[in-house]
Backbone as a ProteinNet text record, in pm:
[ID]
protein_1_A
[PRIMARY]
MNLPANLKYTKEHEWIRIEGDAAYIGITDHAQRELGDIVYVDIDTLDKEVAQNEVFGTVEAVKTVSDLFSPISGTVLEINSQLDGSPETVNSDPYGNGWMIKMSVGNPAELEGLLSAEAYGELIGA
[TERTIARY]
1034.9	876.7	938.9	817	855.2	791	852.6	870.2	921.4	902.6	924.5	930.5	1046.6	1076.2	1011.1	958.7	906.4	712	714.1	505.1	551.5	382.9	366.8	287	263.4	209	120.9	-27.1	-97.3	-74.3	-153.8	-127.8	-288.6	-337.9	-429.1	-469.3	-247.4	-237.5	-227.4	-217.7	-266.7	-116.8	-103.3	-43.9	-24.2	-22.7	41.8	159.6	93.9	234.4	173.5	201.6	161.9	169.4	163.3	160.6	144.3	205.3	154.8	64.3	-65.4	-190.1	-268.2	-271.9	-289.1	-204	-299	-283.1	-302.9	-218.7	-279.6	-251.2	-362.1	-339.7	-357	-354.4	-328.7	-336.4	-336.5	-342.2	-112.5	-74.7	13.3	47.5	214	288.9	207.7	223.7	221.5	30.3	-34.7	-239.9	-222.8	-130.2	-238.7	-166.5	-74.4	48.2	-87.9	-132.2	-234	-353.9	-386.1	-576.6	-602	-393.4	-469.2	-441.9	-529.1	-609.1	-711.8	-648.3	-800.4	-895.8	-988.3	-1094.4	-1200.1	-1204	-1325.8	-1216.7	-1285	-1250.6	-1397.2	-1397.1	-1565.9	-1544.6	-1571.7	-1507.8	-1657.3	-1715.1	-1832.7	-1846.9	-1703.1	-1694.3	-1633.8	-1633.3	-1631.4	-1685.3	-1675.8	-1668.2	-1728.5	-1608.2	-1726.2	-1611.4	-1625.3	-1582	-1509.9	-1393.8	-1382.2	-1295.8	-1326.8	-1285.9	-1141.5	-1039.9	-880.5	-973.5	-925.8	-933.1	-1142	-1174.1	-1310.1	-1295.4	-1369.6	-1372.5	-1392.6	-1350.7	-1317.1	-1384	-1395.5	-1425.7	-1407.2	-1386.6	-1297.1	-1242.5	-1199.3	-1119.7	-1194.2	-1215.5	-1285.7	-1130.7	-1111.1	-1041.7	-1086.9	-1022.4	-1125.4	-1165.6	-1085.9	-1136.5	-1191.7	-1119.8	-1247.7	-1267.1	-1334.4	-1380.4	-1302.6	-1252.1	-1131.1	-1171.3	-1204.8	-1244.8	-1142.8	-1128.6	-1065.9	-1067.7	-899.5	-970.8	-833.3	-933.1	-852.2	-740.6	-594.3	-495.4	-489.9	-601.2	-611.1	-736.1	-794.4	-877	-948.7	-1011.4	-1043.3	-1141.8	-1115.9	-1218.5	-1174.5	-1249.6	-1234.7	-1192.5	-1133	-1122.3	-1088.9	-1065.2	-1056.6	-1025.5	-1082.5	-1076.9	-1019.7	-948.3	-881	-920.5	-991.6	-1103.4	-1036.3	-863.9	-822.3	-820.6	-922.7	-907.2	-1114.5	-1151.4	-1268.1	-1250.8	-1217.3	-1160.1	-1055.4	-944.2	-791.4	-809.6	-855.4	-867.4	-704.3	-702.3	-579.8	-438.4	-466.4	-306.6	-255.3	-362.7	-330.1	-269.7	-265.8	-131.9	-53.1	-36.8	105.6	196.1	130.9	202.2	87.2	151	48.6	71.1	180.6	223.8	296.1	184.5	155.8	69.6	48.9	-113.2	-229	-198.7	-273.4	-316.8	-273.2	-349.7	-519.8	-541.7	-676	-867.6	-721.7	-795	-713.6	-773.4	-650.5	-724.9	-686	-760.4	-743	-814.6	-711.2	-649.4	-582.6	-496.3	-561.3	-665.4	-765.5	-748.6	-618.7	-538.9	-368.9	-318.9	-133.7	-41	-91.5	-97.8	-138.2	-263.6	-224.7	-106.1	-75.8	14.4	163.6	214	275	296.8	137.7	103.2	137.3	151.5	150.3	317.5	295.8	399.2	530	650.2	769	775.9	819.2	857.3	922.5	1002.2	1084.7	1027.9	883	802.5	680.1	649.4	586.4	615.2	789	821.2	840.2	830.1	918.9	714.7	651.5	469.5	531	441.9	462.6	591.6	665.3	791.3	860.6	873.9	912.5	1112.1
619	690.7	636.3	531.8	489	647.1	714.9	781.9	791.5	757.5	729	858.9	806.9	1022.3	1014.7	927.5	898.3	919.9	996.6	1001.7	1120	1203.7	1359.5	1315.4	1400.9	1365.2	1524.3	1471.6	1621.8	1615.2	1721.9	1757.3	1718.5	1636.2	1530.3	1422	1381.5	1236.5	1144.7	1175.8	1097.8	1099.3	1004.6	1017	958.9	1026.1	1064.4	928.1	847.6	770.7	830.1	889.7	902.3	755.2	721.6	667.4	680.3	743.4	783.4	883.2	870.1	991.1	956.5	827	758.2	844	797.7	794.3	723.3	703.2	557.2	680.7	656.8	771.7	604	646.7	610.9	678.5	639	716.9	652.7	723.3	736.8	618.4	578.2	528.4	569.7	715.8	762.6	806.7	781.2	819.4	680.4	555.4	445.8	384.3	424.4	414.3	460.5	639.6	655.6	635	583	539.4	404.4	340	188.4	77.5	-21.8	-142.2	-118.3	-124.2	-80.2	-214.8	-175.4	-269.5	-272	-113.1	-119.1	9.7	-8.8	38.4	81.1	223.6	204.6	334.6	291.1	412.9	321.7	503.4	385	576.8	533.3	667	634.3	538	447.4	565.1	559	628.8	787.8	835.1	970.7	1097.9	1223	1295.5	1315.3	1388.2	1409.3	1566.2	1629.2	1751.2	1732.9	1790	1868.2	1850.5	1813.9	1764.4	1706.4	1669.9	1658.6	1500.1	1453.4	1361.1	1234.1	1094.5	1015.6	894.4	866.8	796.7	778.3	631.8	664.9	529.5	602.3	441	413.6	327.7	297.3	148.1	268.4	176.1	122.6	49.1	25.9	31	223.9	354.7	446.8	462.7	602.7	592.8	659.2	721.3	764.5	831.9	930.6	934.7	1052.5	1072.1	1086.8	1042.8	1018.7	1140.2	1225.6	1313.7	1302.6	1357.8	1310.1	1454.7	1426.2	1543.6	1647.7	1605.1	1601.7	1608.6	1664.1	1626.9	1579.1	1450.5	1381.8	1237.3	1168.9	1021.7	931.1	862.9	747.7	641.6	583.6	482.3	367.8	288.1	168.8	181	139.6	135	-24.1	-16	-168.8	-268.2	-372.3	-479.2	-528.9	-605.5	-628.1	-600.1	-513.8	-386.1	-442.5	-517	-565.8	-693.3	-761.1	-845.3	-871.7	-778.5	-722.7	-589.4	-494.3	-408.4	-387.2	-499.7	-484.2	-466.8	-429.5	-506.2	-336.4	-205.3	-81.9	-38.2	-78.7	-108.6	-161.7	-309.9	-336.4	-317.6	-254.4	-191.7	-81.3	18.4	134.3	207.9	172.9	263.7	173.5	14.8	-81.7	-101.7	-263.6	-311.4	-235.9	-165.6	-84.7	72.5	118.2	141.1	150	291.2	321.4	336.4	410.3	434.3	442	439.2	529.2	561.2	676.9	804.4	882	944.5	1016.6	1214.4	1219.7	1360.7	1458.2	1515.7	1592	1723.1	1782.5	1907.7	1864.2	1826.1	1843.4	1947.5	2067.6	2160.6	2139.4	2104.2	2060.6	2002.1	1903	1836.1	1873.8	2066.2	2086.6	2169.2	2142.1	2243.3	2129.7	2023.3	1869.5	1846.2	1800.3	1726.1	1759.7	1682	1633.3	1561.8	1410.2	1370.9	1455.7	1517.1	1611.9	1678.4	1739	1858.9	1738.9	1650.8	1574.1	1564.9	1464.2	1467.9	1583.8	1672.6	1771.4	1843.1	1815.9	1814.4	1733.7	1602.4	1507.7	1487.5	1570.7	1581.4	1427.6	1386.5	1279.4	1272.4
606.3	516.4	340.9	316.2	152.2	56.9	-9.3	-125.7	-255.9	-329.8	-383.9	-561.7	-579.5	-654	-755.7	-831	-1001.6	-968	-854	-815.5	-736.3	-765.5	-761.1	-673.8	-533.1	-453.3	-394	-292.9	-277	-170.9	-83.7	51.6	145.3	66.9	123.3	125.5	114.6	119.9	-17.4	-147.4	-245.6	-357.4	-380.3	-497.7	-700	-726.1	-900.8	-930.2	-1057.6	-1148	-1321.2	-1398.9	-1492.5	-1607.2	-1635.1	-1784.2	-1931.5	-1973	-2108.8	-2049	-2183.4	-2116.4	-2070.6	-1946.8	-1796.7	-1675	-1577.1	-1448.2	-1392.9	-1274.9	-1148.2	-1042.6	-943.3	-792.3	-691.3	-564.3	-467	-345	-216	-142.2	-70.9	-7.6	28.4	184.6	162.1	238.4	393.5	406.8	509.6	593	511.3	447.4	562.2	469.8	525.5	642.6	664.8	803.2	929.5	900.1	955.3	970.1	867.7	919.1	1025.8	909.6	1056.7	892	947.8	873.3	816.1	659.7	606.6	578.7	569.9	542.2	459.3	362.6	261.3	183.9	56.2	-84.3	-102.1	-146.3	-171.3	-295.8	-392.1	-542.9	-602.3	-665.7	-780.7	-865.2	-884.8	-971.9	-1100.2	-1148.7	-1284	-1458.7	-1534.6	-1598.9	-1598.6	-1494.6	-1492.4	-1473.6	-1515.7	-1499.6	-1301.2	-1315.6	-1152	-1178.7	-1117.2	-1078.5	-1023.1	-1009.5	-977.6	-786.3	-720.3	-533	-533.4	-609.9	-577.3	-573.4	-438.1	-372.4	-491	-529.9	-605.2	-544.7	-412.8	-325.5	-173	-113.9	16.2	61.9	207.5	257.3	352.5	431.1	570.6	627.8	800.4	775.4	942.2	1026.4	1124.5	1202.1	1254.1	1294.6	1253.3	1162.9	1081.5	876.7	816.3	707.7	654.5	585.3	496.6	341.8	308.4	155.3	112.4	-54.6	-107.6	-217.1	-277.1	-323.7	-463.2	-590.2	-707.4	-756.2	-700.5	-757.4	-882.4	-1010.6	-1122.2	-1129.3	-1281.1	-1328.1	-1454.7	-1410.9	-1564.3	-1566.4	-1601.4	-1601.4	-1551.1	-1476.6	-1390.2	-1547.8	-1522.9	-1674.8	-1604.2	-1432.4	-1380.2	-1265.8	-1161.4	-1016.5	-996.4	-888	-923.6	-844.2	-923.4	-903	-742.9	-773.1	-661.2	-501.6	-510.5	-418.4	-317.5	-389.9	-385.8	-227.8	-251.7	-193.5	-93.1	-177.6	-26.5	-53.9	30.8	89.2	88.9	238.1	277.3	195.5	105.9	-11	-21.2	-15.6	39.1	110.1	268.2	340.3	325.6	237.4	205.1	102.5	33.6	-109.3	-151.7	-118.7	-109.3	-339.9	-292.2	-437.3	-528.5	-541.7	-645	-667.4	-614.1	-622.6	-586.3	-495.9	-326.9	-403.7	-567.1	-599	-666.3	-631.5	-660.7	-774.9	-900.3	-975.2	-1126.1	-1193	-1354	-1411.9	-1461.9	-1467.4	-1579.8	-1701.8	-1765	-1742.9	-1791.8	-1699.9	-1810.4	-1775.9	-1858.1	-1824.5	-1757.8	-1794.4	-1717	-1806	-1780.5	-1647.9	-1753.2	-1635.2	-1463.9	-1425.6	-1307.1	-1255.7	-1349.5	-1216.7	-1189.8	-1208.3	-1262.1	-1084.3	-1016.2	-908.9	-801.2	-808.1	-723.9	-660	-532.4	-472.6	-525.7	-494.2	-548.6	-372	-451.5	-313.8	-182.1	-193.5	-208	-44.9	-88	-35.9	34.3	-16.1	44.4	202.2	119.7	297.7	400.4	352.5	445.5	488	415.6	504	592.1	552	639.8	753.1	738.3	902	826.9	792	708.7	712.7
[MASK]
++++++++++++++++++++++++++++++++++++++++++++++++++++++++++++++++++++++++++++++++++++++++++++++++++++++++++++++++++++++++++++++

């Protein structure tokens, strides 16, 4: 199981990477494996304020549709347009080119409540 130590994780299987005053967010390797082949990513929250734990979009796999929950509060600055034509990138590169949104960090203190790679690994039994 791939769990980069430089990321923070949620119990809902999202990851977050902070770069300066922005955050990149996607779903974990574990989540994409559980979902199976991802066929569509639907995110319509560009330029919108999203609260911590609020749904910012959905990901559709062959068998199911799952909500995407924001690990922190902030404004969605960018949606990964590469996923429009290649949603399977989430399966092949969940922590790299498969990122879903870039958002502002509304409240840096919220990051403290997220899981480390080790704690997330324990949660999923990795």
